[in-house]
Amino acid sequence: MVSRITIILFQVFLSLNLHPAKAQAWIKAGYWYSGSDLPVSDINSTLYTHLICAFADLNSSSYHLSIPSSNDRFFSAFTNTVKQKNPSITTLLSIGGGLAKYSTLSAMAGNSTHRKSFIDDSIKTARHYGFQGLDFSWVSANTSDNMDNMGTLFEEWRAAIAMETRNSSLSELILTAAVQYSPRLDSGSFPIDSIRRNLNWIHVLAFDYYMPTWANFTAAFAALYDPDSDVNTDFGIAAWINGGLPASKLVLGLPFYGYAWKLANPNENSIGAPATGPAVTEDGDMSYKDINNYFKTNGAVGPIYNSTYVVDYFIVRSAWISFDGVDVVRIKVSYAKEKALLGYVVWEVSYDDNWGKTKRPSSAICH
Ligand SMILES: *[C@@H]1O[C@H](CO)[C@@H](O)[C@H](O)[C@H]1NC(C)=O
Ligand SMILES: *[C@@H]1O[C@H](CO)[C@@H](O)[C@H](O)[C@H]1NC(C)=O
Ligand SMILES: *[C@@H]1O[C@H](CO)[C@@H](O)[C@H](O)[C@H]1NC(C)=O
Ligand SMILES: *[C@@H]1O[C@H](CO)[C@@H](O)[C@H](O)[C@H]1NC(C)=O
Ligand SMILES: *[C@@H]1O[C@H](CO)[C@@H](O)[C@H](O)[C@H]1NC(C)=O
Ligand SMILES: *[C@@H]1O[C@H](CO)[C@@H](O)[C@H](O)[C@H]1NC(C)=O
Ligand SMILES: *[C@@H]1O[C@H](CO)[C@@H](O)[C@H](O)[C@H]1NC(C)=O
C-alpha cells in the first residue's frame, strides 16, 4: 500500500516535472504585415492575445536577420506600441514569408554553421527589439531534405533558446512556425516530431487552396470541407493530428481576404464554374475591407453562403468573389474549439473592416 502510494506520488511528481509550463490559454493571434497601410498604433490590440510582426528577412551571406531600414523604427516600436492598448498582449517577430528567398532559407537550414549564425542572431534580435517570441515562416520549403533540415533547425533553436533563458533573467522566448494546411507535401512531410518537441505551436495557413491566377474554375480558396477533394482545412487539420501533433499545438489560420475570379459565362456562377483568370485586381486578391466596399457599391448578387464548403461568395457582372464573411469566421472559430485546437490566427489585421459605427469588425466576433 505504502509503496503503491509512493509510486503514484512519484508519478505525479514526474508528470509535474515534465510539464512545468502552465497550459496555454485560447490564442487569438493576428499577423501585422509591414507592407500594409495600417499604422501599428491603429491596431486594436485588445482584440488579440498575440500579435505577430511580419517579416524579418535573412541575409544571404551572414544568415543573420535583416530588417530593412525603412521598417526598423516600426519593428523596434512594435511591442511597446501594441502594449499601450493591451498591456498583456504577447508579441512575436516572424521571419521569412512569401517573399523570402528559397535559396537562402534552404542554404541556412542545410548547414549547421549557418543555422547557428541564424539562431544566435534571431535570439539577439528578438531581445533587442523587445519581442517575446519568434515565428519561422518558410512557406516555400518543398523537399524532404528541407523538411528534415527544418526539424534539425527547430531542435537546435529550442536548445539555444532554453540556454539563453537559463543565462538570463528573461522569460523563455516562444518559438512557432507558419506551416501549410497539411503536413504532407508532394515530396516529404513537415517534421512533426521535432515540431511537437520544440515549438510552442504552429500557425496553420489554411487558405490559398485555389487562386484565380492558376485555377480556371471558381473555388472555395479556404474551404473548411470539400466532399470531392482532400484539399480542405478539415482534412489538413486531421492529417496534422493523425500524424502525431496534439491538437493543442495547432492554431488555425483565418483569411481576412478573398479572391475575385472572372467568370467565363456570367450565367454559370456556382462554385466550380469555368473562369478565365483574376477579376477586379491584378491577381484577384482583395482584403475583406475592399470586398465589403465592392459589395456595397456595385449592386452585387448575394452574398451566397455555401455550407458544403463553408464559404461566402457574391457576383458582380462577370466578377465572382469568394471570401470568409462573419458567418464563416464564426463557424471556423467554433470548429477550432470543437477540435480542441489552441486558437486562431488572422492574416492580416489590416484587412479587417470596421464596418462604420453600427457593426463590429469581424475579428471582434471571433470568440
Ligand atoms: C549581409 O551581411 C554581409 C556580411 O555581414 C554584409 O556585408 C551585407 O551588407 C549584408 N547585406 C544586407 C543586404 O544587409
Ligand atoms: C557550411 O558552411 C560553412 C561556412 O560557409 C562551410 O565551411 C562548410 O563547408 C559548410 N558545410 C557543409 C556541410 O556544406
Ligand atoms: C522548390 O521551390 C523552389 C523555389 O520556388 C524551386 O526553385 C524548386 O525548383 C522547388 N523544388 C522542387 C523539388 O519542387
Ligand atoms: C550560457 O552559460 C553557459 C555556462 O554558464 C555558457 O557556456 C554559454 O555560452 C552561455 N550561453 C549563452 C547563450 O549566453
Ligand atoms: C482548365 O485547365 C485544365 C488543365 O489545364 C484543362 O484540362 C481544362 O480544359 C481547362 N478548362 C477550361 C474551361 O478552360
Ligand atoms: C455548394 O456548391 C456546390 C457546387 O455548386 C453545390 O453542389 C452544393 O449543393 C452547394 N451546397 C449547398 C448546401 O447549397
Ligand atoms: C477595440 O475592440 C474592443 C473589443 O471588441 C472594443 O470594445 C473597442 O471599442 C475597440 N476599439 C476601437 C477603437 O475600435
PDB file of C-alpha atoms in Angstrom, residues 45-281:
ATOM      1  CA  SER A  45      -4.761  45.155 -29.896  1.00  0.00           C
ATOM      2  CA  THR A  46      -7.494  44.430 -27.343  1.00  0.00           C
ATOM      3  CA  LEU A  47      -8.944  42.069 -29.992  1.00  0.00           C
ATOM      4  CA  TYR A  48      -5.886  39.819 -29.798  1.00  0.00           C
ATOM      5  CA  THR A  49      -3.822  37.841 -27.311  1.00  0.00           C
ATOM      6  CA  HIS A  50      -0.804  37.685 -29.676  1.00  0.00           C
ATOM      7  CA  LEU A  51       0.366  39.984 -32.450  1.00  0.00           C
ATOM      8  CA  ILE A  52       2.982  38.868 -34.921  1.00  0.00           C
ATOM      9  CA  CYS A  53       5.157  41.416 -36.697  1.00  0.00           C
ATOM     10  CA  ALA A  54       5.955  40.270 -40.254  1.00  0.00           C
ATOM     11  CA  PHE A  55       8.564  39.841 -41.690  1.00  0.00           C
ATOM     12  CA  ALA A  56      12.268  39.906 -40.936  1.00  0.00           C
ATOM     13  CA  ASP A  57      14.309  38.546 -43.825  1.00  0.00           C
ATOM     14  CA  LEU A  58      17.599  36.611 -43.901  1.00  0.00           C
ATOM     15  CA  ASN A  59      20.919  37.985 -45.069  1.00  0.00           C
ATOM     16  CA  SER A  60      22.114  35.580 -47.771  1.00  0.00           C
ATOM     17  CA  SER A  61      25.766  35.693 -46.719  1.00  0.00           C
ATOM     18  CA  SER A  62      25.747  36.065 -42.927  1.00  0.00           C
ATOM     19  CA  TYR A  63      22.379  34.311 -42.326  1.00  0.00           C
ATOM     20  CA  HIS A  64      21.639  36.989 -39.755  1.00  0.00           C
ATOM     21  CA  LEU A  65      18.189  38.529 -39.710  1.00  0.00           C
ATOM     22  CA  SER A  66      17.801  41.534 -41.904  1.00  0.00           C
ATOM     23  CA  ILE A  67      15.205  44.192 -41.275  1.00  0.00           C
ATOM     24  CA  PRO A  68      15.038  46.850 -43.983  1.00  0.00           C
ATOM     25  CA  SER A  69      15.970  50.245 -42.551  1.00  0.00           C
ATOM     26  CA  SER A  70      12.583  51.600 -43.670  1.00  0.00           C
ATOM     27  CA  ASN A  71      10.934  49.129 -41.273  1.00  0.00           C
ATOM     28  CA  ASP A  72      13.387  49.384 -38.426  1.00  0.00           C
ATOM     29  CA  ARG A  73      11.521  52.037 -36.464  1.00  0.00           C
ATOM     30  CA  PHE A  74       8.184  50.182 -36.812  1.00  0.00           C
ATOM     31  CA  PHE A  75       9.693  46.887 -35.695  1.00  0.00           C
ATOM     32  CA  SER A  76      11.530  48.410 -32.742  1.00  0.00           C
ATOM     33  CA  ALA A  77       8.418  50.282 -31.562  1.00  0.00           C
ATOM     34  CA  PHE A  78       6.017  47.390 -32.275  1.00  0.00           C
ATOM     35  CA  THR A  79       5.847  45.768 -28.843  1.00  0.00           C
ATOM     36  CA  ASN A  80       5.598  48.979 -26.840  1.00  0.00           C
ATOM     37  CA  THR A  81       3.006  50.387 -29.232  1.00  0.00           C
ATOM     38  CA  VAL A  82       0.613  47.420 -29.159  1.00  0.00           C
ATOM     39  CA  LYS A  83       1.029  47.071 -25.382  1.00  0.00           C
ATOM     40  CA  GLN A  84      -0.344  50.567 -24.862  1.00  0.00           C
ATOM     41  CA  LYS A  85      -3.920  49.435 -25.588  1.00  0.00           C
ATOM     42  CA  ASN A  86      -3.392  45.899 -24.275  1.00  0.00           C
ATOM     43  CA  PRO A  87      -0.568  45.522 -21.750  1.00  0.00           C
ATOM     44  CA  SER A  88      -0.977  41.739 -21.552  1.00  0.00           C
ATOM     45  CA  ILE A  89      -0.533  41.155 -25.284  1.00  0.00           C
ATOM     46  CA  THR A  90       2.360  38.936 -26.407  1.00  0.00           C
ATOM     47  CA  THR A  91       4.378  39.846 -29.498  1.00  0.00           C
ATOM     48  CA  LEU A  92       6.346  37.684 -31.908  1.00  0.00           C
ATOM     49  CA  LEU A  93       8.666  38.518 -34.779  1.00  0.00           C
ATOM     50  CA  SER A  94       8.032  36.461 -37.898  1.00  0.00           C
ATOM     51  CA  ILE A  95      10.964  35.544 -40.131  1.00  0.00           C
ATOM     52  CA  GLY A  96      10.648  34.666 -43.799  1.00  0.00           C
ATOM     53  CA  GLY A  97       7.261  34.924 -45.504  1.00  0.00           C
ATOM     54  CA  GLY A  98       6.187  34.548 -49.097  1.00  0.00           C
ATOM     55  CA  LEU A  99       8.818  36.911 -50.490  1.00  0.00           C
ATOM     56  CA  ALA A 100      11.818  35.401 -48.659  1.00  0.00           C
ATOM     57  CA  LYS A 101      14.285  33.726 -50.986  1.00  0.00           C
ATOM     58  CA  TYR A 102      14.020  29.943 -51.110  1.00  0.00           C
ATOM     59  CA  SER A 103      17.736  29.517 -51.816  1.00  0.00           C
ATOM     60  CA  THR A 104      18.758  31.486 -48.702  1.00  0.00           C
ATOM     61  CA  LEU A 105      16.400  29.644 -46.349  1.00  0.00           C
ATOM     62  CA  SER A 106      17.360  26.312 -47.849  1.00  0.00           C
ATOM     63  CA  ALA A 107      21.103  27.036 -47.550  1.00  0.00           C
ATOM     64  CA  MET A 108      20.693  28.223 -43.967  1.00  0.00           C
ATOM     65  CA  ALA A 109      18.671  25.195 -42.845  1.00  0.00           C
ATOM     66  CA  GLY A 110      21.044  22.780 -44.589  1.00  0.00           C
ATOM     67  CA  ASN A 111      24.288  23.832 -42.895  1.00  0.00           C
ATOM     68  CA  SER A 112      24.973  23.653 -39.156  1.00  0.00           C
ATOM     69  CA  THR A 113      27.325  26.663 -39.196  1.00  0.00           C
ATOM     70  CA  HIS A 114      24.715  28.791 -40.941  1.00  0.00           C
ATOM     71  CA  ARG A 115      21.955  27.502 -38.658  1.00  0.00           C
ATOM     72  CA  LYS A 116      23.945  28.587 -35.633  1.00  0.00           C
ATOM     73  CA  SER A 117      24.541  32.088 -37.062  1.00  0.00           C
ATOM     74  CA  PHE A 118      20.853  32.368 -37.812  1.00  0.00           C
ATOM     75  CA  ILE A 119      19.642  31.040 -34.452  1.00  0.00           C
ATOM     76  CA  ASP A 120      22.002  33.141 -32.349  1.00  0.00           C
ATOM     77  CA  ASP A 121      21.200  36.296 -34.279  1.00  0.00           C
ATOM     78  CA  SER A 122      17.438  35.636 -34.171  1.00  0.00           C
ATOM     79  CA  ILE A 123      17.518  35.422 -30.371  1.00  0.00           C
ATOM     80  CA  LYS A 124      19.640  38.553 -30.112  1.00  0.00           C
ATOM     81  CA  THR A 125      17.336  40.421 -32.482  1.00  0.00           C
ATOM     82  CA  ALA A 126      14.170  39.333 -30.658  1.00  0.00           C
ATOM     83  CA  ARG A 127      15.604  40.605 -27.362  1.00  0.00           C
ATOM     84  CA  HIS A 128      16.970  43.790 -28.902  1.00  0.00           C
ATOM     85  CA  TYR A 129      13.561  44.709 -30.356  1.00  0.00           C
ATOM     86  CA  GLY A 130      11.602  43.523 -27.314  1.00  0.00           C
ATOM     87  CA  PHE A 131       9.693  40.661 -28.971  1.00  0.00           C
ATOM     88  CA  GLN A 132       8.582  37.794 -26.723  1.00  0.00           C
ATOM     89  CA  GLY A 133       8.843  35.150 -29.379  1.00  0.00           C
ATOM     90  CA  LEU A 134       9.913  34.134 -32.878  1.00  0.00           C
ATOM     91  CA  ASP A 135       7.843  32.702 -35.726  1.00  0.00           C
ATOM     92  CA  PHE A 136       9.501  30.869 -38.621  1.00  0.00           C
ATOM     93  CA  SER A 137       7.657  31.227 -41.911  1.00  0.00           C
ATOM     94  CA  TRP A 138       9.343  29.130 -44.598  1.00  0.00           C
ATOM     95  CA  VAL A 139       6.351  28.679 -46.867  1.00  0.00           C
ATOM     96  CA  SER A 140       8.415  27.619 -49.893  1.00  0.00           C
ATOM     97  CA  ALA A 141      10.041  24.569 -48.227  1.00  0.00           C
ATOM     98  CA  ASN A 142       9.330  21.817 -50.742  1.00  0.00           C
ATOM     99  CA  THR A 143      11.680  18.838 -50.448  1.00  0.00           C
ATOM    100  CA  SER A 144      12.164  16.108 -47.873  1.00  0.00           C
ATOM    101  CA  ASP A 145      15.680  17.490 -47.268  1.00  0.00           C
ATOM    102  CA  ASN A 146      14.162  20.905 -46.497  1.00  0.00           C
ATOM    103  CA  MET A 147      11.799  19.250 -44.038  1.00  0.00           C
ATOM    104  CA  ASP A 148      14.498  17.186 -42.318  1.00  0.00           C
ATOM    105  CA  ASN A 149      16.692  20.272 -42.021  1.00  0.00           C
ATOM    106  CA  MET A 150      13.787  22.247 -40.617  1.00  0.00           C
ATOM    107  CA  GLY A 151      13.401  19.568 -37.948  1.00  0.00           C
ATOM    108  CA  THR A 152      17.072  19.892 -37.023  1.00  0.00           C
ATOM    109  CA  LEU A 153      16.788  23.676 -37.018  1.00  0.00           C
ATOM    110  CA  PHE A 154      13.874  23.575 -34.546  1.00  0.00           C
ATOM    111  CA  GLU A 155      15.836  21.182 -32.312  1.00  0.00           C
ATOM    112  CA  GLU A 156      18.878  23.454 -32.194  1.00  0.00           C
ATOM    113  CA  TRP A 157      16.784  26.614 -31.968  1.00  0.00           C
ATOM    114  CA  ARG A 158      14.880  25.377 -28.911  1.00  0.00           C
ATOM    115  CA  ALA A 159      18.117  24.287 -27.230  1.00  0.00           C
ATOM    116  CA  ALA A 160      19.637  27.731 -27.838  1.00  0.00           C
ATOM    117  CA  ILE A 161      16.501  29.468 -26.549  1.00  0.00           C
ATOM    118  CA  ALA A 162      16.472  27.312 -23.416  1.00  0.00           C
ATOM    119  CA  MET A 163      20.170  28.032 -22.859  1.00  0.00           C
ATOM    120  CA  GLU A 164      19.633  31.761 -23.300  1.00  0.00           C
ATOM    121  CA  THR A 165      16.828  31.645 -20.747  1.00  0.00           C
ATOM    122  CA  ARG A 166      18.981  29.849 -18.203  1.00  0.00           C
ATOM    123  CA  ASN A 167      21.611  32.551 -18.582  1.00  0.00           C
ATOM    124  CA  SER A 168      19.242  35.493 -18.424  1.00  0.00           C
ATOM    125  CA  SER A 169      16.515  36.722 -16.125  1.00  0.00           C
ATOM    126  CA  LEU A 170      14.051  36.978 -19.025  1.00  0.00           C
ATOM    127  CA  SER A 171      11.242  34.535 -19.697  1.00  0.00           C
ATOM    128  CA  GLU A 172      11.842  31.948 -22.387  1.00  0.00           C
ATOM    129  CA  LEU A 173      11.159  33.064 -25.955  1.00  0.00           C
ATOM    130  CA  ILE A 174       8.142  31.492 -27.646  1.00  0.00           C
ATOM    131  CA  LEU A 175       9.009  29.583 -30.831  1.00  0.00           C
ATOM    132  CA  THR A 176       6.370  28.958 -33.518  1.00  0.00           C
ATOM    133  CA  ALA A 177       6.211  28.292 -37.239  1.00  0.00           C
ATOM    134  CA  ALA A 178       3.817  29.055 -40.058  1.00  0.00           C
ATOM    135  CA  VAL A 179       3.028  25.838 -41.930  1.00  0.00           C
ATOM    136  CA  GLN A 180       0.890  24.585 -44.784  1.00  0.00           C
ATOM    137  CA  TYR A 181      -2.653  23.347 -44.191  1.00  0.00           C
ATOM    138  CA  SER A 182      -1.471  19.727 -44.285  1.00  0.00           C
ATOM    139  CA  PRO A 183       1.838  18.238 -43.104  1.00  0.00           C
ATOM    140  CA  ARG A 184       2.153  16.191 -46.293  1.00  0.00           C
ATOM    141  CA  LEU A 185       3.739  17.661 -49.379  1.00  0.00           C
ATOM    142  CA  ASP A 186       4.265  16.143 -52.809  1.00  0.00           C
ATOM    143  CA  SER A 187       7.782  15.435 -51.629  1.00  0.00           C
ATOM    144  CA  GLY A 188       8.341  14.985 -47.904  1.00  0.00           C
ATOM    145  CA  SER A 189       6.365  15.867 -44.834  1.00  0.00           C
ATOM    146  CA  PHE A 190       6.731  18.518 -42.139  1.00  0.00           C
ATOM    147  CA  PRO A 191       8.919  17.341 -39.216  1.00  0.00           C
ATOM    148  CA  ILE A 192       6.008  16.664 -36.885  1.00  0.00           C
ATOM    149  CA  ASP A 193       8.069  15.020 -34.158  1.00  0.00           C
ATOM    150  CA  SER A 194      10.510  17.920 -33.931  1.00  0.00           C
ATOM    151  CA  ILE A 195       7.626  20.408 -34.063  1.00  0.00           C
ATOM    152  CA  ARG A 196       5.924  18.611 -31.173  1.00  0.00           C
ATOM    153  CA  ARG A 197       9.049  18.638 -29.039  1.00  0.00           C
ATOM    154  CA  ASN A 198      10.461  22.056 -29.881  1.00  0.00           C
ATOM    155  CA  LEU A 199       7.757  24.507 -30.930  1.00  0.00           C
ATOM    156  CA  ASN A 200       5.140  26.079 -28.683  1.00  0.00           C
ATOM    157  CA  TRP A 201       2.606  25.821 -31.511  1.00  0.00           C
ATOM    158  CA  ILE A 202       2.187  26.217 -35.294  1.00  0.00           C
ATOM    159  CA  HIS A 203       0.142  28.659 -37.357  1.00  0.00           C
ATOM    160  CA  VAL A 204      -1.725  26.564 -39.934  1.00  0.00           C
ATOM    161  CA  LEU A 205      -2.082  28.624 -43.115  1.00  0.00           C
ATOM    162  CA  ALA A 206      -5.443  27.119 -44.054  1.00  0.00           C
ATOM    163  CA  PHE A 207      -6.053  29.076 -47.259  1.00  0.00           C
ATOM    164  CA  ASP A 208      -4.926  29.667 -50.856  1.00  0.00           C
ATOM    165  CA  TYR A 209      -6.084  26.180 -51.862  1.00  0.00           C
ATOM    166  CA  TYR A 210      -7.103  27.745 -55.194  1.00  0.00           C
ATOM    167  CA  MET A 211      -6.229  31.097 -56.723  1.00  0.00           C
ATOM    168  CA  PRO A 212      -7.609  32.838 -59.814  1.00  0.00           C
ATOM    169  CA  THR A 213      -4.080  33.206 -61.214  1.00  0.00           C
ATOM    170  CA  TRP A 214      -3.956  29.449 -61.849  1.00  0.00           C
ATOM    171  CA  ALA A 215      -7.340  27.788 -61.241  1.00  0.00           C
ATOM    172  CA  ASN A 216      -9.586  28.094 -64.304  1.00  0.00           C
ATOM    173  CA  PHE A 217     -12.703  27.499 -62.221  1.00  0.00           C
ATOM    174  CA  THR A 218     -14.253  29.334 -59.296  1.00  0.00           C
ATOM    175  CA  ALA A 219     -13.393  27.752 -55.969  1.00  0.00           C
ATOM    176  CA  ALA A 220     -13.587  27.978 -52.199  1.00  0.00           C
ATOM    177  CA  PHE A 221      -9.976  29.072 -51.612  1.00  0.00           C
ATOM    178  CA  ALA A 222     -10.138  28.308 -47.867  1.00  0.00           C
ATOM    179  CA  ALA A 223     -12.795  25.583 -47.784  1.00  0.00           C
ATOM    180  CA  LEU A 224     -13.401  24.058 -44.372  1.00  0.00           C
ATOM    181  CA  TYR A 225     -14.757  20.940 -46.091  1.00  0.00           C
ATOM    182  CA  ASP A 226     -14.769  19.539 -49.602  1.00  0.00           C
ATOM    183  CA  PRO A 227     -16.672  16.328 -50.390  1.00  0.00           C
ATOM    184  CA  ASP A 228     -14.714  15.809 -53.631  1.00  0.00           C
ATOM    185  CA  SER A 229     -11.126  16.553 -52.626  1.00  0.00           C
ATOM    186  CA  ASP A 230      -8.565  16.315 -49.819  1.00  0.00           C
ATOM    187  CA  VAL A 231      -7.665  19.970 -50.329  1.00  0.00           C
ATOM    188  CA  ASN A 232      -9.590  21.428 -47.421  1.00  0.00           C
ATOM    189  CA  THR A 233      -8.975  22.569 -43.875  1.00  0.00           C
ATOM    190  CA  ASP A 234     -10.695  19.708 -42.084  1.00  0.00           C
ATOM    191  CA  PHE A 235      -8.585  17.179 -43.981  1.00  0.00           C
ATOM    192  CA  GLY A 236      -5.367  19.099 -43.218  1.00  0.00           C
ATOM    193  CA  ILE A 237      -6.096  19.502 -39.509  1.00  0.00           C
ATOM    194  CA  ALA A 238      -6.901  15.792 -39.213  1.00  0.00           C
ATOM    195  CA  ALA A 239      -3.640  14.959 -41.021  1.00  0.00           C
ATOM    196  CA  TRP A 240      -1.622  17.047 -38.531  1.00  0.00           C
ATOM    197  CA  ILE A 241      -3.338  15.374 -35.578  1.00  0.00           C
ATOM    198  CA  ASN A 242      -3.165  11.849 -37.017  1.00  0.00           C
ATOM    199  CA  GLY A 243       0.485  12.499 -37.825  1.00  0.00           C
ATOM    200  CA  GLY A 244       1.171  12.872 -34.098  1.00  0.00           C
ATOM    201  CA  LEU A 245       0.833  16.574 -33.323  1.00  0.00           C
ATOM    202  CA  PRO A 246      -1.517  17.281 -30.401  1.00  0.00           C
ATOM    203  CA  ALA A 247      -4.491  19.491 -31.345  1.00  0.00           C
ATOM    204  CA  SER A 248      -3.307  21.823 -28.573  1.00  0.00           C
ATOM    205  CA  LYS A 249      -0.335  22.809 -30.746  1.00  0.00           C
ATOM    206  CA  LEU A 250      -2.467  23.876 -33.721  1.00  0.00           C
ATOM    207  CA  VAL A 251      -3.576  27.459 -34.300  1.00  0.00           C
ATOM    208  CA  LEU A 252      -5.998  27.789 -37.223  1.00  0.00           C
ATOM    209  CA  GLY A 253      -5.303  30.441 -39.851  1.00  0.00           C
ATOM    210  CA  LEU A 254      -8.265  32.618 -40.872  1.00  0.00           C
ATOM    211  CA  PRO A 255      -8.051  34.625 -44.114  1.00  0.00           C
ATOM    212  CA  PHE A 256      -9.296  38.206 -43.787  1.00  0.00           C
ATOM    213  CA  TYR A 257      -9.270  38.428 -47.568  1.00  0.00           C
ATOM    214  CA  GLY A 258     -10.751  36.749 -50.606  1.00  0.00           C
ATOM    215  CA  TYR A 259     -10.334  36.286 -54.342  1.00  0.00           C
ATOM    216  CA  ALA A 260     -12.162  37.545 -57.414  1.00  0.00           C
ATOM    217  CA  TRP A 261     -12.422  35.281 -60.475  1.00  0.00           C
ATOM    218  CA  LYS A 262     -13.602  36.358 -63.918  1.00  0.00           C
ATOM    219  CA  LEU A 263     -16.454  34.096 -64.965  1.00  0.00           C
ATOM    220  CA  ALA A 264     -16.259  32.575 -68.435  1.00  0.00           C
ATOM    221  CA  ASN A 265     -20.046  32.855 -68.563  1.00  0.00           C
ATOM    222  CA  PRO A 266     -21.850  35.086 -66.002  1.00  0.00           C
ATOM    223  CA  ASN A 267     -24.844  32.729 -66.053  1.00  0.00           C
ATOM    224  CA  GLU A 268     -22.705  29.855 -64.850  1.00  0.00           C
ATOM    225  CA  ASN A 269     -21.741  31.153 -61.437  1.00  0.00           C
ATOM    226  CA  SER A 270     -21.754  28.378 -58.853  1.00  0.00           C
ATOM    227  CA  ILE A 271     -18.646  27.012 -57.130  1.00  0.00           C
ATOM    228  CA  GLY A 272     -16.629  25.180 -59.780  1.00  0.00           C
ATOM    229  CA  ALA A 273     -17.905  27.306 -62.690  1.00  0.00           C
ATOM    230  CA  PRO A 274     -15.470  27.935 -65.584  1.00  0.00           C
ATOM    231  CA  ALA A 275     -13.346  31.040 -65.082  1.00  0.00           C
ATOM    232  CA  THR A 276     -10.737  32.840 -67.142  1.00  0.00           C
ATOM    233  CA  GLY A 277      -8.451  34.354 -64.514  1.00  0.00           C
ATOM    234  CA  PRO A 278      -8.472  37.096 -61.885  1.00  0.00           C
ATOM    235  CA  ALA A 279     -11.024  39.915 -61.717  1.00  0.00           C
ATOM    236  CA  VAL A 280     -11.090  43.335 -60.009  1.00  0.00           C
ATOM    237  CA  THR A 281      -7.375  43.329 -59.053  1.00  0.00           C
TER     238      THR A 281
END
